[in-house]
Amino acid sequence: MFDDPVFLGMLVLIAAFFLYVFLWVRRTVTGFRQGLDEGRR
């Protein structure tokens, strides 16, 4: 199963996609929190 290059390529693409989404969500949440903090002042 793991010696199939097409399967490995799809696995790498899926992993990279999830990593990108995770980083984007974390950056968005951080920016949102900073915006809320600045809005309270």
Coordinates of C-alpha atoms in Angstrom, one line a residue:
M1 CA 0.0 0.0 0.0
F2 CA 2.8 2.4 0.9
D3 CA 4.9 1.5 -2.1
D4 CA 2.3 3.1 -4.4
P5 CA 3.8 6.5 -5.5
V6 CA 0.4 7.9 -6.4
F7 CA -0.9 7.1 -2.9
L8 CA 2.2 8.6 -1.3
G9 CA 1.8 11.7 -3.4
M10 CA -1.9 12.1 -2.4
L11 CA -0.9 11.5 1.3
V12 CA 1.7 14.3 1.1
L13 CA -0.7 16.7 -0.6
I14 CA -3.4 16.0 2.0
A15 CA -0.9 16.5 4.9
A16 CA 0.4 19.7 3.4
F17 CA -3.2 21.0 2.9
F18 CA -4.2 20.3 6.5
L19 CA -1.0 22.0 7.7
Y20 CA -1.8 25.0 5.6
V21 CA -5.4 25.2 6.8
F22 CA -4.2 24.8 10.4
L23 CA -1.7 27.6 10.1
W24 CA -4.2 29.9 8.4
V25 CA -6.9 29.3 11.0
R26 CA -4.4 29.9 13.8
R27 CA -3.2 33.2 12.2
T28 CA -6.8 34.3 11.7
V29 CA -7.8 33.5 15.3
T30 CA -4.7 35.3 16.6
G31 CA -5.4 38.4 14.5
F32 CA -9.1 38.3 15.5
R33 CA -8.0 38.2 19.2
Q34 CA -5.6 41.1 18.8
G35 CA -8.4 43.1 17.0
L36 CA -10.8 42.4 19.9
D37 CA -8.2 43.5 22.5
E38 CA -7.6 46.8 20.5
G39 CA -11.3 47.3 20.2
R40 CA -11.8 47.1 24.0
R41 CA -9.3 49.9 24.7

